[in-house]
């Protein structure tokens, strides 16, 4: 697979990225790829899953550009991470049953990463698995969550702990959906694009550093997807190399869980942005990067993404949540840590004192 070239989008409104088993199309003018695909892959029935925001903002655009879907039943779930839980999953399964879905039905996940995660999960186990496609509507879902075959839901305050590896039949990224995406969710998605640059795409990182304003940029999204596909294809089941995608996520998931427990929501990308800064500091403590690289990364992430102030969270609480993380083994904290821009190691052992210093470093950026 070759990475899309800068500028491709000035000439083409449609780009295809082929992963081993499905096609990801990135479009900015129409939904031709989706319409062609639906004609070719006839399902016994098609159901659209969305949340209340994507139903209001994106469904009308979808049915206008893909009129064949205007009669499809719609399952609506509440927007937000708090709904990515077993109760919502049960409600989805009940509605799939009431719409008489069978093994040849198709579920279309129209939404951000919350909808693609729970929709993919529900489809992957309903009647032992029905087909699903993703129509991501947030930057985070376009650039990251809809690619890679991880699905899942949260259990209590533990994030993504119930899930499957299940690949969508196809992914259709349509950038005009982003027009209604609120700014904070845009920045949250951008965090995952910065992450892929840091772990596997030095030139993407350089490009991002130059970026000044919000750009609903198909070429940026396509580059991010292509880099992710390249990583995932080397290790689809997350046994080794793919873990580099977890950079920033060990601390990030712990922060999300702490917020969720407190009944507050911290956007995934914002948690990852904070996590990346802390873990960059840990990489420096472990001599994987020099001070100048740490300053470049944390300065860029801090100024571009405006991560949250976290002074109220004690390092000991963070450490407690870090131990719940799926990425650990044998009670040890195992992190993915960068050892340069565009390069990352996985399964680096970290201890609580590293995290405590990283938390101090993070807080010092807000003085
Ligand atoms: N499976 C994976 O590989 C993977 C990777 C990264 C993140 N994730 C998951 O993704 C989720 C975060 O994704 P997210 O940030 O997209 O969250 P989200 O799905 O909750 O969307 C964010 C908000 O934006 C709204 N929204 C989405 N698209 C919109 C649009 N076009 N116009 C107006 N509003 C819109 C949603 O209704 C929601 O309120 C987390 O649950 C995270 O665990 C999964």
mmCIF file of C-alpha atoms and ligand atoms in Angstrom:
data_model
loop_
_atom_site.group_PDB
_atom_site.id
_atom_site.type_symbol
_atom_site.label_atom_id
_atom_site.label_comp_id
_atom_site.label_asym_id
_atom_site.label_seq_id
_atom_site.Cartn_x
_atom_site.Cartn_y
_atom_site.Cartn_z
ATOM 1 C CA UNK A 1 0.000 0.000 0.000
ATOM 2 C CA UNK A 2 1.395 3.389 -0.854
ATOM 3 C CA UNK A 3 0.776 6.483 1.201
ATOM 4 C CA UNK A 4 -1.305 9.167 -0.452
ATOM 5 C CA UNK A 5 0.814 12.015 -1.777
ATOM 6 C CA UNK A 6 0.427 15.588 -0.677
ATOM 7 C CA UNK A 7 -1.714 17.389 -3.193
ATOM 8 C CA UNK A 8 -3.598 14.342 -4.474
ATOM 9 C CA UNK A 9 -6.732 15.954 -3.237
ATOM 10 C CA UNK A 10 -6.356 19.052 -5.304
ATOM 11 C CA UNK A 11 -7.056 16.890 -8.333
ATOM 12 C CA UNK A 12 -9.169 14.021 -7.088
ATOM 13 C CA UNK A 13 -12.226 14.088 -4.920
ATOM 14 C CA UNK A 14 -12.003 10.382 -4.176
ATOM 15 C CA UNK A 15 -9.215 8.286 -2.797
ATOM 16 C CA UNK A 16 -9.095 4.608 -2.001
ATOM 17 C CA UNK A 17 -6.883 3.061 0.625
ATOM 18 C CA UNK A 18 -6.917 -0.709 0.486
ATOM 19 C CA UNK A 19 -6.294 -2.593 3.651
ATOM 20 C CA UNK A 20 -5.828 -6.353 3.296
ATOM 21 C CA UNK A 21 -9.489 -7.133 3.694
ATOM 22 C CA UNK A 22 -11.572 -4.015 3.077
ATOM 23 C CA UNK A 23 -11.540 -0.729 1.273
ATOM 24 C CA UNK A 24 -11.471 2.674 2.900
ATOM 25 C CA UNK A 25 -12.676 5.417 0.655
ATOM 26 C CA UNK A 26 -12.084 9.104 1.371
ATOM 27 C CA UNK A 27 -14.390 11.473 -0.493
ATOM 28 C CA UNK A 28 -15.067 15.170 -0.285
ATOM 29 C CA UNK A 29 -17.680 15.740 -3.012
ATOM 30 C CA UNK A 30 -20.249 12.963 -3.100
ATOM 31 C CA UNK A 31 -20.936 9.479 -1.825
ATOM 32 C CA UNK A 32 -20.387 7.635 -5.096
ATOM 33 C CA UNK A 33 -18.122 4.993 -3.539
ATOM 34 C CA UNK A 34 -20.768 4.175 -0.943
ATOM 35 C CA UNK A 35 -23.578 4.057 -3.490
ATOM 36 C CA UNK A 36 -21.569 1.797 -5.808
ATOM 37 C CA UNK A 37 -20.688 -0.454 -2.885
ATOM 38 C CA UNK A 38 -24.302 -0.739 -1.700
ATOM 39 C CA UNK A 39 -25.426 -1.685 -5.217
ATOM 40 C CA UNK A 40 -22.755 -4.361 -5.443
ATOM 41 C CA UNK A 41 -23.217 -5.809 -1.941
ATOM 42 C CA UNK A 42 -26.934 -6.336 -1.551
ATOM 43 C CA UNK A 43 -27.995 -6.994 2.055
ATOM 44 C CA UNK A 44 -31.246 -8.675 3.136
ATOM 45 C CA UNK A 45 -31.942 -5.509 5.147
ATOM 46 C CA UNK A 46 -30.008 -2.394 6.060
ATOM 47 C CA UNK A 47 -30.246 -0.532 9.367
ATOM 48 C CA UNK A 48 -28.569 2.770 10.218
ATOM 49 C CA UNK A 49 -27.160 3.363 13.705
ATOM 50 C CA UNK A 50 -26.573 6.940 14.788
ATOM 51 C CA UNK A 51 -26.587 9.073 17.900
ATOM 52 C CA UNK A 52 -28.902 12.038 18.427
ATOM 53 C CA UNK A 53 -26.324 14.500 17.046
ATOM 54 C CA UNK A 54 -25.409 12.547 13.945
ATOM 55 C CA UNK A 55 -29.084 11.835 13.316
ATOM 56 C CA UNK A 56 -29.771 15.562 13.241
ATOM 57 C CA UNK A 57 -26.598 16.712 11.464
ATOM 58 C CA UNK A 58 -25.461 13.892 9.219
ATOM 59 C CA UNK A 59 -28.398 11.598 8.441
ATOM 60 C CA UNK A 60 -30.177 14.162 6.203
ATOM 61 C CA UNK A 61 -26.969 14.597 4.150
ATOM 62 C CA UNK A 62 -26.536 10.834 3.920
ATOM 63 C CA UNK A 63 -30.065 10.134 2.702
ATOM 64 C CA UNK A 64 -29.929 13.061 0.264
ATOM 65 C CA UNK A 65 -26.733 11.746 -1.334
ATOM 66 C CA UNK A 66 -27.646 8.095 -1.003
ATOM 67 C CA UNK A 67 -31.422 8.051 -1.641
ATOM 68 C CA UNK A 68 -31.524 4.245 -1.510
ATOM 69 C CA UNK A 69 -31.042 4.553 2.255
ATOM 70 C CA UNK A 70 -33.960 6.896 2.891
ATOM 71 C CA UNK A 71 -36.253 4.017 3.888
ATOM 72 C CA UNK A 72 -33.719 2.243 6.064
ATOM 73 C CA UNK A 73 -34.764 1.919 9.715
ATOM 74 C CA UNK A 74 -32.743 4.120 12.058
ATOM 75 C CA UNK A 75 -31.566 3.134 15.533
ATOM 76 C CA UNK A 76 -30.797 6.215 17.588
ATOM 77 C CA UNK A 77 -28.647 6.071 20.703
ATOM 78 C CA UNK A 78 -27.727 8.891 23.097
ATOM 79 C CA UNK A 79 -24.566 10.797 22.140
ATOM 80 C CA UNK A 80 -21.478 10.617 24.323
ATOM 81 C CA UNK A 81 -19.101 8.150 25.923
ATOM 82 C CA UNK A 82 -21.413 7.590 28.902
ATOM 83 C CA UNK A 83 -23.721 5.648 26.560
ATOM 84 C CA UNK A 84 -21.017 3.265 25.304
ATOM 85 C CA UNK A 85 -22.158 0.617 27.730
ATOM 86 C CA UNK A 86 -23.929 -2.768 27.955
ATOM 87 C CA UNK A 87 -27.396 -1.158 28.364
ATOM 88 C CA UNK A 88 -27.069 0.697 25.066
ATOM 89 C CA UNK A 89 -25.690 -2.446 23.407
ATOM 90 C CA UNK A 90 -28.724 -4.390 24.628
ATOM 91 C CA UNK A 91 -31.060 -1.701 23.260
ATOM 92 C CA UNK A 92 -29.312 -1.955 19.870
ATOM 93 C CA UNK A 93 -29.620 -5.760 19.788
ATOM 94 C CA UNK A 94 -33.311 -5.533 20.721
ATOM 95 C CA UNK A 95 -33.935 -3.107 17.880
ATOM 96 C CA UNK A 96 -31.990 -5.234 15.411
ATOM 97 C CA UNK A 97 -34.282 -8.094 16.427
ATOM 98 C CA UNK A 98 -37.412 -5.949 16.098
ATOM 99 C CA UNK A 99 -36.296 -4.935 12.584
ATOM 100 C CA UNK A 100 -36.005 -8.683 11.840
ATOM 101 C CA UNK A 101 -32.341 -8.497 10.980
ATOM 102 C CA UNK A 102 -30.783 -11.771 9.890
ATOM 103 C CA UNK A 103 -27.258 -12.988 9.156
ATOM 104 C CA UNK A 104 -27.278 -11.137 5.796
ATOM 105 C CA UNK A 105 -28.351 -7.788 7.210
ATOM 106 C CA UNK A 106 -26.056 -4.791 7.174
ATOM 107 C CA UNK A 107 -25.547 -2.248 9.935
ATOM 108 C CA UNK A 108 -24.348 1.219 8.901
ATOM 109 C CA UNK A 109 -22.569 3.050 11.724
ATOM 110 C CA UNK A 110 -23.091 6.748 11.104
ATOM 111 C CA UNK A 111 -21.252 8.633 13.811
ATOM 112 C CA UNK A 112 -18.098 9.261 15.748
ATOM 113 C CA UNK A 113 -15.894 6.704 17.445
ATOM 114 C CA UNK A 114 -18.533 5.979 20.055
ATOM 115 C CA UNK A 115 -21.028 4.857 17.389
ATOM 116 C CA UNK A 116 -18.426 2.910 15.390
ATOM 117 C CA UNK A 117 -17.115 1.154 18.514
ATOM 118 C CA UNK A 118 -20.519 0.113 19.898
ATOM 119 C CA UNK A 119 -22.086 -0.472 16.474
ATOM 120 C CA UNK A 120 -19.168 -2.615 15.340
ATOM 121 C CA UNK A 121 -19.300 -4.555 18.600
ATOM 122 C CA UNK A 122 -23.059 -5.143 18.458
ATOM 123 C CA UNK A 123 -22.909 -6.238 14.814
ATOM 124 C CA UNK A 124 -19.934 -8.514 15.427
ATOM 125 C CA UNK A 125 -21.830 -10.681 17.928
ATOM 126 C CA UNK A 126 -25.469 -10.294 16.802
ATOM 127 C CA UNK A 127 -26.510 -13.688 15.395
ATOM 128 C CA UNK A 128 -22.776 -14.528 15.623
ATOM 129 C CA UNK A 129 -21.880 -11.655 13.386
ATOM 130 C CA UNK A 130 -23.555 -9.540 10.728
ATOM 131 C CA UNK A 131 -21.873 -7.223 8.252
ATOM 132 C CA UNK A 132 -21.274 -3.593 9.132
ATOM 133 C CA UNK A 133 -19.788 -0.560 7.465
ATOM 134 C CA UNK A 134 -18.567 2.662 9.028
ATOM 135 C CA UNK A 135 -19.526 6.140 7.889
ATOM 136 C CA UNK A 136 -17.431 8.128 10.352
ATOM 137 C CA UNK A 137 -18.632 11.654 11.070
ATOM 138 C CA UNK A 138 -16.054 12.947 13.572
ATOM 139 C CA UNK A 139 -12.421 13.649 12.771
ATOM 140 C CA UNK A 140 -11.379 11.106 15.368
ATOM 141 C CA UNK A 141 -13.497 8.374 13.815
ATOM 142 C CA UNK A 142 -12.396 9.271 10.275
ATOM 143 C CA UNK A 143 -8.685 9.348 11.031
ATOM 144 C CA UNK A 144 -8.533 6.609 13.602
ATOM 145 C CA UNK A 145 -11.454 4.798 15.251
ATOM 146 C CA UNK A 146 -13.149 3.441 12.125
ATOM 147 C CA UNK A 147 -9.958 1.764 10.921
ATOM 148 C CA UNK A 148 -8.243 -1.227 12.490
ATOM 149 C CA UNK A 149 -11.064 -3.581 13.450
ATOM 150 C CA UNK A 150 -11.268 -2.883 17.183
ATOM 151 C CA UNK A 151 -14.799 -2.663 18.528
ATOM 152 C CA UNK A 152 -16.019 -2.377 22.073
ATOM 153 C CA UNK A 153 -17.899 -0.874 24.967
ATOM 154 C CA UNK A 154 -17.024 0.337 28.457
ATOM 155 C CA UNK A 155 -17.928 -1.506 31.661
ATOM 156 C CA UNK A 156 -18.561 0.889 34.523
ATOM 157 C CA UNK A 157 -15.682 3.314 34.390
ATOM 158 C CA UNK A 158 -13.286 0.883 32.688
ATOM 159 C CA UNK A 159 -12.858 1.884 29.085
ATOM 160 C CA UNK A 160 -13.211 -0.474 26.113
ATOM 161 C CA UNK A 161 -12.930 -3.554 28.301
ATOM 162 C CA UNK A 162 -15.571 -5.623 26.476
ATOM 163 C CA UNK A 163 -14.994 -5.951 22.760
ATOM 164 C CA UNK A 164 -14.048 -7.903 19.696
ATOM 165 C CA UNK A 165 -11.695 -7.698 16.768
ATOM 166 C CA UNK A 166 -14.108 -7.384 13.865
ATOM 167 C CA UNK A 167 -13.442 -5.684 10.591
ATOM 168 C CA UNK A 168 -16.040 -3.596 8.821
ATOM 169 C CA UNK A 169 -16.948 -4.608 5.266
ATOM 170 C CA UNK A 170 -15.845 -1.118 4.180
ATOM 171 C CA UNK A 171 -15.274 2.396 5.500
ATOM 172 C CA UNK A 172 -16.538 5.522 3.731
ATOM 173 C CA UNK A 173 -15.012 8.771 4.922
ATOM 174 C CA UNK A 174 -16.998 11.762 3.661
ATOM 175 C CA UNK A 175 -15.348 14.960 4.866
ATOM 176 C CA UNK A 176 -18.379 17.321 4.472
ATOM 177 C CA UNK A 177 -19.837 15.620 7.574
ATOM 178 C CA UNK A 178 -17.185 17.522 9.539
ATOM 179 C CA UNK A 179 -18.866 20.889 8.877
ATOM 180 C CA UNK A 180 -21.103 20.490 11.915
ATOM 181 C CA UNK A 181 -18.508 18.913 14.209
ATOM 182 C CA UNK A 182 -17.955 21.146 17.271
ATOM 183 C CA UNK A 183 -14.476 22.648 17.672
ATOM 184 C CA UNK A 184 -13.541 20.702 20.817
ATOM 185 C CA UNK A 185 -14.325 17.422 19.059
ATOM 186 C CA UNK A 186 -12.272 18.556 16.093
ATOM 187 C CA UNK A 187 -9.261 19.123 18.389
ATOM 188 C CA UNK A 188 -9.919 15.775 20.021
ATOM 189 C CA UNK A 189 -9.636 14.080 16.604
ATOM 190 C CA UNK A 190 -6.564 16.069 15.738
ATOM 191 C CA UNK A 191 -4.849 14.598 18.812
ATOM 192 C CA UNK A 192 -5.002 11.104 17.293
ATOM 193 C CA UNK A 193 -3.586 12.457 14.024
ATOM 194 C CA UNK A 194 -0.682 14.010 15.954
ATOM 195 C CA UNK A 195 -0.238 10.659 17.663
ATOM 196 C CA UNK A 196 0.071 8.678 14.442
ATOM 197 C CA UNK A 197 2.610 11.226 13.232
ATOM 198 C CA UNK A 198 4.624 10.866 16.438
ATOM 199 C CA UNK A 199 4.698 7.082 16.422
ATOM 200 C CA UNK A 200 4.998 6.342 12.713
ATOM 201 C CA UNK A 201 4.966 9.418 10.475
ATOM 202 C CA UNK A 202 7.745 11.956 10.858
ATOM 203 C CA UNK A 203 6.703 13.888 7.733
ATOM 204 C CA UNK A 204 3.068 13.997 8.894
ATOM 205 C CA UNK A 205 4.285 15.468 12.207
ATOM 206 C CA UNK A 206 6.257 18.167 10.333
ATOM 207 C CA UNK A 207 3.205 18.980 8.255
ATOM 208 C CA UNK A 208 1.021 19.202 11.353
ATOM 209 C CA UNK A 209 3.466 21.540 13.054
ATOM 210 C CA UNK A 210 3.058 23.972 10.154
ATOM 211 C CA UNK A 211 -0.729 23.768 10.179
ATOM 212 C CA UNK A 212 -2.261 26.967 11.529
ATOM 213 C CA UNK A 213 -6.033 26.795 11.313
ATOM 214 C CA UNK A 214 -8.735 24.177 11.284
ATOM 215 C CA UNK A 215 -8.626 22.282 8.026
ATOM 216 C CA UNK A 216 -11.240 19.669 7.170
ATOM 217 C CA UNK A 217 -8.492 18.267 5.057
ATOM 218 C CA UNK A 218 -9.124 15.027 3.241
ATOM 219 C CA UNK A 219 -5.459 14.555 2.451
ATOM 220 C CA UNK A 220 -4.465 14.830 6.114
ATOM 221 C CA UNK A 221 -7.131 12.294 7.048
ATOM 222 C CA UNK A 222 -6.095 9.963 4.244
ATOM 223 C CA UNK A 223 -2.447 10.130 5.343
ATOM 224 C CA UNK A 224 -3.380 9.374 8.912
ATOM 225 C CA UNK A 225 -5.514 6.404 7.840
ATOM 226 C CA UNK A 226 -2.816 5.069 5.541
ATOM 227 C CA UNK A 227 -0.251 5.193 8.347
ATOM 228 C CA UNK A 228 -2.636 3.439 10.721
ATOM 229 C CA UNK A 229 -3.447 0.744 8.142
ATOM 230 C CA UNK A 230 0.269 0.139 7.664
ATOM 231 C CA UNK A 231 0.772 -0.375 11.406
ATOM 232 C CA UNK A 232 -2.363 -2.517 11.873
ATOM 233 C CA UNK A 233 -1.531 -4.791 8.936
ATOM 234 C CA UNK A 234 1.769 -5.735 10.538
ATOM 235 C CA UNK A 235 -0.048 -6.864 13.697
ATOM 236 C CA UNK A 236 -3.853 -6.999 13.303
ATOM 237 C CA UNK A 237 -4.516 -8.694 16.672
ATOM 238 C CA UNK A 238 -2.463 -6.265 18.743
ATOM 239 C CA UNK A 239 0.082 -8.821 19.914
ATOM 240 C CA UNK A 240 3.149 -6.654 19.433
ATOM 241 C CA UNK A 241 3.977 -3.887 16.973
ATOM 242 C CA UNK A 242 0.435 -2.439 16.865
ATOM 243 C CA UNK A 243 0.807 -1.487 20.509
ATOM 244 C CA UNK A 244 2.752 1.583 19.353
ATOM 245 C CA UNK A 245 -0.694 3.068 18.627
ATOM 246 C CA UNK A 246 -1.221 3.090 22.384
ATOM 247 C CA UNK A 247 1.260 5.915 22.853
ATOM 248 C CA UNK A 248 -0.449 8.469 25.097
ATOM 249 C CA UNK A 249 -3.274 6.022 25.813
ATOM 250 C CA UNK A 250 -2.046 4.434 29.052
ATOM 251 C CA UNK A 251 -2.189 7.738 30.922
ATOM 252 C CA UNK A 252 -5.046 8.907 28.652
ATOM 253 C CA UNK A 253 -7.338 5.970 29.461
ATOM 254 C CA UNK A 254 -6.603 6.306 33.178
ATOM 255 C CA UNK A 255 -7.604 9.980 33.007
ATOM 256 C CA UNK A 256 -10.789 9.143 31.082
ATOM 257 C CA UNK A 257 -11.711 6.525 33.695
ATOM 258 C CA UNK A 258 -11.124 8.982 36.545
ATOM 259 C CA UNK A 259 -13.385 11.530 34.866
ATOM 260 C CA UNK A 260 -16.033 8.923 34.036
ATOM 261 C CA UNK A 261 -16.031 7.764 37.677
ATOM 262 C CA UNK A 262 -16.560 11.383 38.746
ATOM 263 C CA UNK A 263 -19.519 11.616 36.347
ATOM 264 C CA UNK A 264 -17.634 14.052 34.105
ATOM 265 C CA UNK A 265 -16.635 13.528 30.515
ATOM 266 C CA UNK A 266 -13.122 14.085 29.257
ATOM 267 C CA UNK A 267 -12.969 13.843 25.467
ATOM 268 C CA UNK A 268 -10.922 10.869 24.323
ATOM 269 C CA UNK A 269 -8.551 12.942 22.203
ATOM 270 C CA UNK A 270 -8.047 15.460 25.002
ATOM 271 C CA UNK A 271 -7.178 12.631 27.392
ATOM 272 C CA UNK A 272 -4.781 11.248 24.786
ATOM 273 C CA UNK A 273 -3.246 14.709 24.270
ATOM 274 C CA UNK A 274 -2.570 14.969 28.021
ATOM 275 C CA UNK A 275 -1.385 11.339 28.043
ATOM 276 C CA UNK A 276 1.026 11.979 25.154
ATOM 277 C CA UNK A 277 2.608 14.917 26.972
ATOM 278 C CA UNK A 278 3.053 12.870 30.162
ATOM 279 C CA UNK A 279 4.374 9.853 28.301
ATOM 280 C CA UNK A 280 6.757 12.049 26.287
ATOM 281 C CA UNK A 281 8.164 13.151 29.625
ATOM 282 C CA UNK A 282 8.464 9.505 30.721
ATOM 283 C CA UNK A 283 10.327 8.764 27.451
ATOM 284 C CA UNK A 284 12.722 11.573 28.355
ATOM 285 C CA UNK A 285 13.139 10.243 31.924
ATOM 286 C CA UNK A 286 14.058 6.847 30.437
ATOM 287 C CA UNK A 287 16.539 8.544 28.047
ATOM 288 C CA UNK A 288 14.635 7.459 24.937
ATOM 289 C CA UNK A 289 14.491 11.057 23.694
ATOM 290 C CA UNK A 290 16.475 14.184 24.456
ATOM 291 C CA UNK A 291 15.215 17.317 26.198
ATOM 292 C CA UNK A 292 14.862 19.304 22.953
ATOM 293 C CA UNK A 293 12.626 16.637 21.412
ATOM 294 C CA UNK A 294 10.511 16.548 24.564
ATOM 295 C CA UNK A 295 10.161 20.329 24.486
ATOM 296 C CA UNK A 296 9.213 20.314 20.775
ATOM 297 C CA UNK A 297 6.532 17.674 21.287
ATOM 298 C CA UNK A 298 5.012 18.932 24.504
ATOM 299 C CA UNK A 299 5.107 22.561 23.322
ATOM 300 C CA UNK A 300 3.364 21.682 20.052
ATOM 301 C CA UNK A 301 0.704 19.496 21.668
ATOM 302 C CA UNK A 302 0.067 21.978 24.438
ATOM 303 C CA UNK A 303 -0.356 24.969 22.135
ATOM 304 C CA UNK A 304 -2.275 23.234 19.317
ATOM 305 C CA UNK A 305 -4.579 20.952 21.268
ATOM 306 C CA UNK A 306 -5.218 22.877 24.514
ATOM 307 C CA UNK A 307 -5.274 19.767 26.731
ATOM 308 C CA UNK A 308 -7.075 19.952 30.101
ATOM 309 C CA UNK A 309 -5.757 21.294 33.394
ATOM 310 C CA UNK A 310 -5.365 18.301 35.720
ATOM 311 C CA UNK A 311 -4.004 19.749 38.942
ATOM 312 C CA UNK A 312 -6.855 18.209 40.937
ATOM 313 C CA UNK A 313 -5.789 14.630 40.130
ATOM 314 C CA UNK A 314 -3.221 13.137 42.535
ATOM 315 C CA UNK A 315 -0.506 11.028 40.877
ATOM 316 C CA UNK A 316 -1.392 8.132 43.238
ATOM 317 C CA UNK A 317 -4.951 8.048 41.849
ATOM 318 C CA UNK A 318 -3.620 8.043 38.294
ATOM 319 C CA UNK A 319 -1.296 5.156 39.188
ATOM 320 C CA UNK A 320 -4.214 3.152 40.616
ATOM 321 C CA UNK A 321 -6.168 3.484 37.374
ATOM 322 C CA UNK A 322 -3.098 2.774 35.264
ATOM 323 C CA UNK A 323 -2.916 -0.682 36.820
ATOM 324 C CA UNK A 324 -6.393 -1.564 35.376
ATOM 325 C CA UNK A 325 -5.107 -1.051 31.885
ATOM 326 C CA UNK A 326 -5.366 -3.985 29.451
ATOM 327 C CA UNK A 327 -1.894 -3.126 28.186
ATOM 328 C CA UNK A 328 -0.193 -4.128 31.456
ATOM 329 C CA UNK A 329 1.039 -7.576 32.314
ATOM 330 C CA UNK A 330 1.933 -9.266 35.604
ATOM 331 C CA UNK A 331 1.088 -6.170 37.660
ATOM 332 C CA UNK A 332 3.752 -4.126 35.824
ATOM 333 C CA UNK A 333 3.001 -0.895 33.988
ATOM 334 C CA UNK A 334 3.842 -1.408 30.325
ATOM 335 C CA UNK A 335 3.773 1.615 28.025
ATOM 336 C CA UNK A 336 4.319 2.363 24.359
ATOM 337 C CA UNK A 337 6.911 5.148 24.343
ATOM 338 C CA UNK A 338 8.406 7.134 21.494
ATOM 339 C CA UNK A 339 12.161 6.957 21.009
ATOM 340 C CA UNK A 340 12.196 9.772 18.452
ATOM 341 C CA UNK A 341 9.706 11.636 16.297
ATOM 342 C CA UNK A 342 8.031 9.070 14.036
ATOM 343 C CA UNK A 343 9.382 6.112 15.981
ATOM 344 C CA UNK A 344 8.001 4.201 18.957
ATOM 345 C CA UNK A 345 8.762 1.187 21.158
ATOM 346 C CA UNK A 346 6.133 -0.920 22.844
ATOM 347 C CA UNK A 347 6.105 -2.740 26.166
ATOM 348 C CA UNK A 348 8.491 -0.422 27.962
ATOM 349 C CA UNK A 349 8.282 -0.928 31.712
ATOM 350 C CA UNK A 350 7.432 2.209 33.644
ATOM 351 C CA UNK A 351 7.046 2.664 37.388
ATOM 352 C CA UNK A 352 4.805 4.816 39.515
ATOM 353 C CA UNK A 353 7.555 7.326 40.266
ATOM 354 C CA UNK A 354 7.977 7.972 36.517
ATOM 355 C CA UNK A 355 4.277 8.788 36.332
ATOM 356 C CA UNK A 356 4.396 10.998 39.358
ATOM 357 C CA UNK A 357 7.224 13.054 37.790
ATOM 358 C CA UNK A 358 5.382 13.108 34.468
ATOM 359 C CA UNK A 359 2.289 14.489 36.200
ATOM 360 C CA UNK A 360 4.436 17.248 37.790
ATOM 361 C CA UNK A 361 5.936 18.043 34.387
ATOM 362 C CA UNK A 362 2.468 18.214 32.829
ATOM 363 C CA UNK A 363 1.169 20.535 35.554
ATOM 364 C CA UNK A 364 4.232 22.775 35.159
ATOM 365 C CA UNK A 365 3.139 23.567 31.583
ATOM 366 C CA UNK A 366 0.086 25.378 32.959
ATOM 367 C CA UNK A 367 1.908 27.762 35.310
HETATM 368 N N1 LIG B 1 -11.771 1.395 17.817
HETATM 369 C C1 LIG B 1 -10.711 2.167 17.783
HETATM 370 O O1 LIG B 1 -9.670 1.793 17.210
HETATM 371 C C2 LIG B 1 -10.739 3.489 18.457
HETATM 372 C C3 LIG B 1 -9.667 4.379 18.304
HETATM 373 C C4 LIG B 1 -9.771 5.640 18.897
HETATM 374 C C5 LIG B 1 -10.898 5.976 19.624
HETATM 375 N N2 LIG B 1 -11.902 5.079 19.761
HETATM 376 C C6 LIG B 1 -13.109 5.425 20.518
HETATM 377 O O2 LIG B 1 -13.728 6.530 19.863
HETATM 378 C C7 LIG B 1 -14.508 7.257 20.814
HETATM 379 C C8 LIG B 1 -14.239 8.732 20.647
HETATM 380 O O3 LIG B 1 -14.602 9.092 19.336
HETATM 381 P P1 LIG B 1 -15.272 10.502 19.018
HETATM 382 O O4 LIG B 1 -14.421 11.576 19.553
HETATM 383 O O5 LIG B 1 -15.638 10.491 17.610
HETATM 384 O O6 LIG B 1 -16.529 10.463 19.994
HETATM 385 P P2 LIG B 1 -18.103 10.502 19.741
HETATM 386 O O7 LIG B 1 -18.531 9.437 18.833
HETATM 387 O O8 LIG B 1 -18.676 10.530 21.105
HETATM 388 O O9 LIG B 1 -18.338 11.897 18.984
HETATM 389 C C9 LIG B 1 -18.044 13.093 19.625
HETATM 390 C C10 LIG B 1 -19.287 14.019 19.657
HETATM 391 O O10 LIG B 1 -19.428 14.601 18.371
HETATM 392 C C11 LIG B 1 -20.745 14.373 17.904
HETATM 393 N N3 LIG B 1 -20.605 14.284 16.459
HETATM 394 C C12 LIG B 1 -19.973 13.327 15.740
HETATM 395 N N4 LIG B 1 -19.970 13.667 14.461
HETATM 396 C C13 LIG B 1 -20.607 14.850 14.345
HETATM 397 C C14 LIG B 1 -20.895 15.722 13.267
HETATM 398 N N5 LIG B 1 -20.467 15.450 12.038
HETATM 399 N N6 LIG B 1 -21.598 16.839 13.513
HETATM 400 C C15 LIG B 1 -21.988 17.150 14.778
HETATM 401 N N7 LIG B 1 -21.720 16.384 15.849
HETATM 402 C C16 LIG B 1 -21.034 15.235 15.627
HETATM 403 C C17 LIG B 1 -21.204 13.122 18.600
HETATM 404 O O11 LIG B 1 -22.599 13.068 18.653
HETATM 405 C C18 LIG B 1 -20.577 13.315 19.976
HETATM 406 O O12 LIG B 1 -21.389 14.182 20.729
HETATM 407 C C19 LIG B 1 -14.110 6.734 22.175
HETATM 408 O O13 LIG B 1 -15.140 5.909 22.636
HETATM 409 C C20 LIG B 1 -12.859 5.928 21.911
HETATM 410 O O14 LIG B 1 -12.691 4.870 22.817
HETATM 411 C C21 LIG B 1 -11.853 3.877 19.193
#
